[in-house]
Short mmCIF file of C-alpha atoms in Angstrom, two decimals:
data_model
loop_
_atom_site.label_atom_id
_atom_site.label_comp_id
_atom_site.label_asym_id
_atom_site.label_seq_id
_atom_site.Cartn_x
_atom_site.Cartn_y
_atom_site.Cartn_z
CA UNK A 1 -23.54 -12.06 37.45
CA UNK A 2 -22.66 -15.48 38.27
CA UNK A 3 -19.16 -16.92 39.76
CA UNK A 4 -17.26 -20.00 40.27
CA UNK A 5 -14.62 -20.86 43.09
CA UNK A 6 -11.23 -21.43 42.37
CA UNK A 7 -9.30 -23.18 45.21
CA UNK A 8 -5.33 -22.74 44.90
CA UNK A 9 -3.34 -24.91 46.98
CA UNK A 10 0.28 -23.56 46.85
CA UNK A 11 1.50 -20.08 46.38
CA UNK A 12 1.55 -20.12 42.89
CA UNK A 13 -0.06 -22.12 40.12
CA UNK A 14 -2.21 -22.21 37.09
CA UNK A 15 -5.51 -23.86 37.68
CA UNK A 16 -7.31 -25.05 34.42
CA UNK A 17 -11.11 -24.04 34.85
CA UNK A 18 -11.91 -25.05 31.78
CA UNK A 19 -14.78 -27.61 32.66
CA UNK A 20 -16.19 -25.84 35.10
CA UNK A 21 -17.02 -23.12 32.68
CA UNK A 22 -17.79 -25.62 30.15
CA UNK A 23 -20.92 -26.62 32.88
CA UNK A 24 -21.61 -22.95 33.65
CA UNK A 25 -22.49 -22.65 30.16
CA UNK A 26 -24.63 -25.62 30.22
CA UNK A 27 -26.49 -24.82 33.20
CA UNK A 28 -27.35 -21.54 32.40
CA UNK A 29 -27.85 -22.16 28.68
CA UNK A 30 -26.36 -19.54 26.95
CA UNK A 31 -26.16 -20.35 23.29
CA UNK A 32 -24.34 -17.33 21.11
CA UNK A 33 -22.04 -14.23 22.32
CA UNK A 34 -19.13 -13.76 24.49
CA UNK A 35 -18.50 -14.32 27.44
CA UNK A 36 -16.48 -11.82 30.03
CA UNK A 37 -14.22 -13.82 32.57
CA UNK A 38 -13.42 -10.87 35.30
CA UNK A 39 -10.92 -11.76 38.27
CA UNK A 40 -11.65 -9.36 40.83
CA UNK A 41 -8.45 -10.31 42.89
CA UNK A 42 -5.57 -8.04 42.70
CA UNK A 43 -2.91 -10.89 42.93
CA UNK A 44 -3.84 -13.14 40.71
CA UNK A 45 -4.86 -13.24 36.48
CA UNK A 46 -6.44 -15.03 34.02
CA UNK A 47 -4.91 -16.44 30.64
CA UNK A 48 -5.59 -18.66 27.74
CA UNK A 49 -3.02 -21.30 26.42
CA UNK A 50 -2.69 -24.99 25.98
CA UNK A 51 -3.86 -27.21 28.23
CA UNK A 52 -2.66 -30.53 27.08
CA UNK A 53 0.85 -30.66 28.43
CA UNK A 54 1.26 -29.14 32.00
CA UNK A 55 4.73 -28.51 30.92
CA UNK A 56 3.52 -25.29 29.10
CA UNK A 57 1.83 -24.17 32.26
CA UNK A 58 4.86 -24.47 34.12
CA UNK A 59 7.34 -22.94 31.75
CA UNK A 60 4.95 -20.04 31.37
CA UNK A 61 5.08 -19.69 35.32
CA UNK A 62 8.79 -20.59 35.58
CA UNK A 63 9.23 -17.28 32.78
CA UNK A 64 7.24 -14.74 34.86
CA UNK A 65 8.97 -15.92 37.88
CA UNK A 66 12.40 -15.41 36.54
CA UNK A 67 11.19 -12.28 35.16
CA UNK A 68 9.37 -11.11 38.31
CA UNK A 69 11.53 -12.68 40.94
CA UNK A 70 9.17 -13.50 44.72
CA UNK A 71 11.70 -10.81 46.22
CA UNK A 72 12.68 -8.02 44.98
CA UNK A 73 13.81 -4.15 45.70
CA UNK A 74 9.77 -3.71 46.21
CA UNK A 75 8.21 -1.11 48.36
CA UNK A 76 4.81 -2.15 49.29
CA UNK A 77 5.25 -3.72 52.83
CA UNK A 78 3.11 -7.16 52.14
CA UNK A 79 5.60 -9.46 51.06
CA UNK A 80 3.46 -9.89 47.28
CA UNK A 81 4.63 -7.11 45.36
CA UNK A 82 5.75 -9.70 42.71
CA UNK A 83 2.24 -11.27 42.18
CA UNK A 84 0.64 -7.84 41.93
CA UNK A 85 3.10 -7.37 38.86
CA UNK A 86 2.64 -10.21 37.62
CA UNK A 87 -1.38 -9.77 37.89
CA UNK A 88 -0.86 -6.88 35.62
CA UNK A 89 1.44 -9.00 33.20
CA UNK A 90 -1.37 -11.66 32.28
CA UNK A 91 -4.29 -9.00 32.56
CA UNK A 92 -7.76 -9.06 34.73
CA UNK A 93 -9.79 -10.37 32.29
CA UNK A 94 -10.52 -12.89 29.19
CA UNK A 95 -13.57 -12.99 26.96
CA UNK A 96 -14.27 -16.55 25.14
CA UNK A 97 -16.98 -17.19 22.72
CA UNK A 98 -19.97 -19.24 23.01
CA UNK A 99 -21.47 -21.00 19.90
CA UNK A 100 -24.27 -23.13 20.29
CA UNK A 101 -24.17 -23.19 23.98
CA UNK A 102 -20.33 -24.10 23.98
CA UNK A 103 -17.45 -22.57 24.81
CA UNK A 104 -15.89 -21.99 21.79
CA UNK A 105 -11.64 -22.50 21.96
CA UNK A 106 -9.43 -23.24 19.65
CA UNK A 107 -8.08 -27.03 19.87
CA UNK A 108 -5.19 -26.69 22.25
CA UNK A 109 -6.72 -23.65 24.42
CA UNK A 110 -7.57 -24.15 27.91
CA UNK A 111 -8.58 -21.42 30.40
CA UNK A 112 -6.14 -21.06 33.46
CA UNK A 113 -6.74 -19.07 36.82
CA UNK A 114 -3.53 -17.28 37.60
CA UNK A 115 -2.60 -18.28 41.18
CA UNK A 116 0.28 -15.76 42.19
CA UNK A 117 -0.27 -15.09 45.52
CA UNK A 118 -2.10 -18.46 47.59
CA UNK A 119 -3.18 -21.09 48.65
CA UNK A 120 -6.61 -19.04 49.04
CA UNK A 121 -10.01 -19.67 47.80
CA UNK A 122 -10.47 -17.10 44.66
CA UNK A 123 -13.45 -16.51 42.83
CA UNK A 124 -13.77 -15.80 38.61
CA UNK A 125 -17.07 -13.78 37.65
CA UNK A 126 -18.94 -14.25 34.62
CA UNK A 127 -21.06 -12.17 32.31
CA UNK A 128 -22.57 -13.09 29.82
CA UNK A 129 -22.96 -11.21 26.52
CA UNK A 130 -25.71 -12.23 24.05
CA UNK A 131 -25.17 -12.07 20.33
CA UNK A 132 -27.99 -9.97 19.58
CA UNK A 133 -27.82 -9.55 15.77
CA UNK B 1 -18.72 -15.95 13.66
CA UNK B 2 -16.19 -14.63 10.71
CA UNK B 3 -12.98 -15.67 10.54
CA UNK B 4 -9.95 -13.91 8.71
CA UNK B 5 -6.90 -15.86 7.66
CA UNK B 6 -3.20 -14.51 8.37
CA UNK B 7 0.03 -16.60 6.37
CA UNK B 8 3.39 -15.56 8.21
CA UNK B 9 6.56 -16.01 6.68
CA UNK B 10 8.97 -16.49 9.19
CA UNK B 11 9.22 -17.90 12.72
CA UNK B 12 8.29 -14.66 14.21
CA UNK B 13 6.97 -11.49 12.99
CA UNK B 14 3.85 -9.17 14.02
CA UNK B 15 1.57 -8.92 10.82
CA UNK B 16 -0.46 -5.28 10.34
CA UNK B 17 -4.12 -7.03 10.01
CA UNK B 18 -5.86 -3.53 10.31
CA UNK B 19 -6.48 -3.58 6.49
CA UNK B 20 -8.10 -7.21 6.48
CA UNK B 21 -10.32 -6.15 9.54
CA UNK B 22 -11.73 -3.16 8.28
CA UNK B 23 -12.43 -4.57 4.73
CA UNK B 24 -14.45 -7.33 6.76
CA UNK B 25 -16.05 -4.54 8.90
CA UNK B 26 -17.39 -2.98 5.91
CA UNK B 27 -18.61 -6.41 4.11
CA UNK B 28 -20.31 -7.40 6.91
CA UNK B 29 -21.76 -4.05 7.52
CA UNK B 30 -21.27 -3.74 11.36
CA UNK B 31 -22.52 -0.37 12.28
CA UNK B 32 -21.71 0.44 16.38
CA UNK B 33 -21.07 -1.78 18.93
CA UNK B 34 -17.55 -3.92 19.87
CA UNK B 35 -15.40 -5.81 17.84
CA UNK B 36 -14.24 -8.68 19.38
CA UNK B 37 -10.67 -10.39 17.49
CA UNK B 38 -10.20 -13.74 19.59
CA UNK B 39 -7.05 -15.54 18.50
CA UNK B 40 -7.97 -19.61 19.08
CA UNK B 41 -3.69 -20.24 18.70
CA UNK B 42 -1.36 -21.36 21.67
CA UNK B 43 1.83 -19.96 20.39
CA UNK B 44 0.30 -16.72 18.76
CA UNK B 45 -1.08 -13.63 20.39
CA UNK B 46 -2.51 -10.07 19.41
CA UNK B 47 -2.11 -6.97 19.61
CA UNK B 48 -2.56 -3.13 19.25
CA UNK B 49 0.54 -0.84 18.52
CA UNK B 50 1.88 1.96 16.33
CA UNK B 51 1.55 0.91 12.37
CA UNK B 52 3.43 3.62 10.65
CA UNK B 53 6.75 3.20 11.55
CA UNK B 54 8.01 -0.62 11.05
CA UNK B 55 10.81 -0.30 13.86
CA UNK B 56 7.96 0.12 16.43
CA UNK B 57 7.00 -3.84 16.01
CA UNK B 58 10.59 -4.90 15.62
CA UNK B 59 11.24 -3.39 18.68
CA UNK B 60 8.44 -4.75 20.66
CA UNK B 61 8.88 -7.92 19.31
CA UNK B 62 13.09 -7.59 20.28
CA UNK B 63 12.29 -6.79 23.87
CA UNK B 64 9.86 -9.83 23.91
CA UNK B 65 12.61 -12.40 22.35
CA UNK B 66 15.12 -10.71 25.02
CA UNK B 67 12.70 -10.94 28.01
CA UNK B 68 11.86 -15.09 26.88
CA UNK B 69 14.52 -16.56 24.93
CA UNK B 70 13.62 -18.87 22.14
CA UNK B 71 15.99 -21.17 24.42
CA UNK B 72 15.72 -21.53 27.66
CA UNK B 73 15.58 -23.98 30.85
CA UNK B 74 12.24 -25.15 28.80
CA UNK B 75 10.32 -28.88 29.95
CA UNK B 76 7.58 -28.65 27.50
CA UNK B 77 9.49 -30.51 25.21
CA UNK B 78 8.42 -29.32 21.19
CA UNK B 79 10.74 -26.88 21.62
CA UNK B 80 7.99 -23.74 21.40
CA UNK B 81 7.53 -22.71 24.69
CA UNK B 82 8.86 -19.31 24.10
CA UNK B 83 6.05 -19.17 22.04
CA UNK B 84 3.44 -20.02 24.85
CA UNK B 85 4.78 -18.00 27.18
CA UNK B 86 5.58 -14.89 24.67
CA UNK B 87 1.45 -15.48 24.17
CA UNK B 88 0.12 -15.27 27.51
CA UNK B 89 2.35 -12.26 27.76
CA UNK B 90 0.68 -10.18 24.65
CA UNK B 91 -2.96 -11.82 25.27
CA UNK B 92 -5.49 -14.10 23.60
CA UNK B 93 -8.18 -11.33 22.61
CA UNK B 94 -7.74 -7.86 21.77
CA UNK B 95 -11.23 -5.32 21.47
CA UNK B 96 -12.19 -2.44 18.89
CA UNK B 97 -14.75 -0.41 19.28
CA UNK B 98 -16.74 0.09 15.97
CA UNK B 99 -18.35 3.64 15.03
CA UNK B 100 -20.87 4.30 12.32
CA UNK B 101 -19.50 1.25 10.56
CA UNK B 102 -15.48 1.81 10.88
CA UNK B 103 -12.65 0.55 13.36
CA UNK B 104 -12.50 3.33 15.64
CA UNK B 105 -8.87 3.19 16.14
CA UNK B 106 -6.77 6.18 17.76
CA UNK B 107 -5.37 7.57 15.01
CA UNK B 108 -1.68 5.95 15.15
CA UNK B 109 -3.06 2.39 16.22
CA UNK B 110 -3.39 -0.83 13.90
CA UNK B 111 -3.80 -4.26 14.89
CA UNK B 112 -0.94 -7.00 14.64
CA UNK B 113 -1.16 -10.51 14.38
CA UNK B 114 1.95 -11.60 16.56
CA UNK B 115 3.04 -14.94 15.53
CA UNK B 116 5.87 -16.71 17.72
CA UNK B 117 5.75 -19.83 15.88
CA UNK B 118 5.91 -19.81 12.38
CA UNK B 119 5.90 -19.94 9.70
CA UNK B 120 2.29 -21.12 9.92
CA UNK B 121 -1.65 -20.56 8.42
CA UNK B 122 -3.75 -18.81 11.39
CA UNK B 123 -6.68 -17.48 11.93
CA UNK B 124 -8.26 -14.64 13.70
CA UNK B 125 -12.22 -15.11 14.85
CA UNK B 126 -14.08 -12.42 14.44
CA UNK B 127 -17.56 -11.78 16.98
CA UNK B 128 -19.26 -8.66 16.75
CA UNK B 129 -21.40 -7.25 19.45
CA UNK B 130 -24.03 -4.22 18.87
CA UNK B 131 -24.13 -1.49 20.23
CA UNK B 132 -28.05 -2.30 21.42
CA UNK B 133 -28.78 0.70 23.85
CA UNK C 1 -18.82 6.58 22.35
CA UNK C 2 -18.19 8.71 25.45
CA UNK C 3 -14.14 9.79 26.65
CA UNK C 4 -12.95 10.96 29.58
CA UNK C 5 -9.40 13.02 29.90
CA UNK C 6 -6.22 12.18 31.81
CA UNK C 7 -3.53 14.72 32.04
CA UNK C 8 -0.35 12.98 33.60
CA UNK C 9 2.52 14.94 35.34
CA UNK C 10 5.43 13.08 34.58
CA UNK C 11 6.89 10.46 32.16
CA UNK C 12 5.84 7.44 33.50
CA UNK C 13 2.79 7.09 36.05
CA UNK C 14 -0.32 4.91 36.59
CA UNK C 15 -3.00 7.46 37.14
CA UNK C 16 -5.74 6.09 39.15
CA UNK C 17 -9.24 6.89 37.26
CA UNK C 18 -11.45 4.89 38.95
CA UNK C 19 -13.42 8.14 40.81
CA UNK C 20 -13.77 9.51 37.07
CA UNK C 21 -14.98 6.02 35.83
CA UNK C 22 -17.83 5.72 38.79
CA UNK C 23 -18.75 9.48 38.19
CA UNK C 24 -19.40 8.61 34.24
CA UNK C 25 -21.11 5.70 34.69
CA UNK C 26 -23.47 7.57 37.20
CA UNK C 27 -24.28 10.72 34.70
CA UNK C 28 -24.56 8.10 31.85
CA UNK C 29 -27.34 6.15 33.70
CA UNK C 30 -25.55 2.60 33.29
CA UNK C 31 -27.41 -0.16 34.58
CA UNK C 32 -26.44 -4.08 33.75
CA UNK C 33 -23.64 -4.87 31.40
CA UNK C 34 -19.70 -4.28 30.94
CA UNK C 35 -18.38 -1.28 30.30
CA UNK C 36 -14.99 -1.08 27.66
CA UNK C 37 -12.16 1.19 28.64
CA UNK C 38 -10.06 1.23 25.17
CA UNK C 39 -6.97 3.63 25.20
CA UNK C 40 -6.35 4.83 21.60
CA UNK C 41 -2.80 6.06 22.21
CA UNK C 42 0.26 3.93 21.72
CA UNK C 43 2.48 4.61 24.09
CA UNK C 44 0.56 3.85 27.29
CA UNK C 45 -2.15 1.25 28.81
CA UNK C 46 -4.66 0.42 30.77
CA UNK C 47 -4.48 -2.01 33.86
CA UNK C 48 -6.49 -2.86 36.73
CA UNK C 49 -4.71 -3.63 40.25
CA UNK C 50 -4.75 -2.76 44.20
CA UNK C 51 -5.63 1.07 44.47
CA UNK C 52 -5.41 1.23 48.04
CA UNK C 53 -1.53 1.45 48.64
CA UNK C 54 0.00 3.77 46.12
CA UNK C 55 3.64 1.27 46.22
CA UNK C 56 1.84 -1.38 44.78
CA UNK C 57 2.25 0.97 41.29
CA UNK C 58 5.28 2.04 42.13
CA UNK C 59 6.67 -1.35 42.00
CA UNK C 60 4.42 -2.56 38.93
CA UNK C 61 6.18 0.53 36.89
CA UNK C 62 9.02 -0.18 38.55
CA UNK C 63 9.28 -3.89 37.62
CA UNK C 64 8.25 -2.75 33.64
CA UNK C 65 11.06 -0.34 33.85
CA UNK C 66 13.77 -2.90 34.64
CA UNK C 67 12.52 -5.14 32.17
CA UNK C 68 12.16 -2.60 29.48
CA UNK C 69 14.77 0.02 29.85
CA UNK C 70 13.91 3.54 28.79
CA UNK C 71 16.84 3.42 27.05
CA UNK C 72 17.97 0.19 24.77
CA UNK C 73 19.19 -1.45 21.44
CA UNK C 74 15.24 0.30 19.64
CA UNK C 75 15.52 0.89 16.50
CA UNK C 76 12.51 3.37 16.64
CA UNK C 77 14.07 6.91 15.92
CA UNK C 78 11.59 9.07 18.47
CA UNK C 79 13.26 7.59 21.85
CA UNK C 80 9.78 6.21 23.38
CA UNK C 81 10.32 2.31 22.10
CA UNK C 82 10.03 1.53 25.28
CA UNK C 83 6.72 2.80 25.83
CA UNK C 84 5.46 1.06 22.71
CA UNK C 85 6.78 -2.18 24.50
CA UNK C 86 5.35 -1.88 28.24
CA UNK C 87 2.47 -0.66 26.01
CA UNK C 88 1.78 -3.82 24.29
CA UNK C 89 2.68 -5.66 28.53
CA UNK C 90 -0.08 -3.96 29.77
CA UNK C 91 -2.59 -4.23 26.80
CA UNK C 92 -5.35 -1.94 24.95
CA UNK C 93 -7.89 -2.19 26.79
CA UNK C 94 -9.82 -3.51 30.05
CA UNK C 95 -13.36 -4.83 30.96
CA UNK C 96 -15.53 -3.70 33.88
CA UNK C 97 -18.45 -5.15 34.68
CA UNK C 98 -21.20 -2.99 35.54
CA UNK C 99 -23.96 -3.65 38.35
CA UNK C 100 -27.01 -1.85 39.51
CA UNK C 101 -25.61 0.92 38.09
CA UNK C 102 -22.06 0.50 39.56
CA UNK C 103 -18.27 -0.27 38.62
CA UNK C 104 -18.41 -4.00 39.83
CA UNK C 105 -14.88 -4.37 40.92
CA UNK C 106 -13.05 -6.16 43.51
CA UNK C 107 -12.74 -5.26 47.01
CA UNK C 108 -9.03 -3.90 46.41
CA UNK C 109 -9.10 -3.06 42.69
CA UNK C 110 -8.68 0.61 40.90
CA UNK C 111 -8.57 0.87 37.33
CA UNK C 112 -5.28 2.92 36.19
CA UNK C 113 -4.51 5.07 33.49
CA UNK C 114 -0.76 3.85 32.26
CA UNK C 115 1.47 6.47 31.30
CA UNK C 116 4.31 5.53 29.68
CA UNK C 117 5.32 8.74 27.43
CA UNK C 118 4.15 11.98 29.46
CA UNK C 119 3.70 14.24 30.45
CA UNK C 120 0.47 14.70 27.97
CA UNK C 121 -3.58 15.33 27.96
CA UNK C 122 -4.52 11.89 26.91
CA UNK C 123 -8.34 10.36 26.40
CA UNK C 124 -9.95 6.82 27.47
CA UNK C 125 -13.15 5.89 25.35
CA UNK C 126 -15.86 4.42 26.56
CA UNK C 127 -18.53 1.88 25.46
CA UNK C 128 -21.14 0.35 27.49
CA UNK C 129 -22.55 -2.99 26.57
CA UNK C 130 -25.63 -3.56 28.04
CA UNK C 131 -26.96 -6.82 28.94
CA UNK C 132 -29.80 -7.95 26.81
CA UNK C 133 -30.97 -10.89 28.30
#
């Protein structure tokens, strides 16, 4: 399983890793399937969405934080309960597909790392899985 | 990779694709593996709910519109960022196992197309992956 | 397609299965690939987070229960609309890598069962993909 590095630099923030996948597909030369994106960090997601105007990005980070305010009435003792919930909110994993050794997106679609809980260095695995029809 | 085509009517509605997706299932002739439905939209999302009753989605869809306001202190500025952040929230991707050639569903689930910014032509891509053990 | 069982205690509860998920994948002699957990019920999910201190749920379910009220304006006549919705928050489904024959999670991450609607016996399929390359 291979992985990439995802440095944050603030506490929260969406991090487009969108080229860098774009030359992990290259260099390992995978040509037709899917292919898994797992976070393995319990404070931070992955999502898909446009990458053209960092507005989106924000307002989709401003949203969750009004929804899931940085303190709350939480119990766990860490001081991150909110990025936790909001981990669950955008999920642990995305799956893209890969046609002819690209990442295949649709036009506006960029893939963000989920910062919710930094600035820390993070890491994304990747599987591959080969279209084997 | 297949491709199904969804027309909604109105700025936002979830659309019961579980029909389309099992007629394509049986023309393509997928047998057991993984279906994978990856929506390539910004402002769109999937997902996989009750079908029978019609309040269910109107009800998931209310909560939605009340947690992210169509207006709101937005800065993307084409006026749809309830619809980016309403997607990120439901998911780019949803996954359905296929059994001796059929959507293996539980048996109250189908499969909505949950558009936040129509009316609109979309599409839903379509990867299979076999079951190869 | 292989299932495992989950009986919850209570209405709402995330019900940690990853000691039934590493005990599957064990008798079932997975090697290299992902393994699918799809729930087929509709009123509860599937989410991966920290395992390790039990409030970390507690405030996840709590945070989905202030922002979806058990009670509301549904329109849904059976009184669980609400677990439709958090439902649909937390998603169908999750990936999990497998390695070497192992769950390949993070360091602090448990897979939970989401119970939105108990108590009840419910069922998580299972579907390994196996990596072909």
């Amino acid at each position: 399983m291979q992985r990439i590095t995802v440095q944050s630099t603030i506490r929260k923030e969406f991090v487009d890793i969108t080229e860098q996948l774009r030359q992990e597909v290259r260099d390992a030369g995978w040509q037709n399937g899917v292919l898994l994106l797992f976070n393995p960090h319990t404070t931070a997601g992955l999502t898909i969405n446009e990458g053209a105007d960092p507005d989106v990005r924000r307002d989709i980070l401003a949203a969750l934080t009004r929804l899931v305010p940085d303190d709350g009435d939480y119990h766990h003792a860490e001081g991150n309960s909110d990025a936790h919930i909001k981990a669950s909110l955008t999920g642990s994993s995305v799956l893209v597909p890969i046609q002819a050794g690209r990442l295949a997106l649709g036009r506006w679609q960029s893939v963000f790392f989920c910062e919710y809980d930094g600035p820390r260095t993070r890491h994304v695995w990747l599987q591959f899985i080969a279209d084997t029809q």
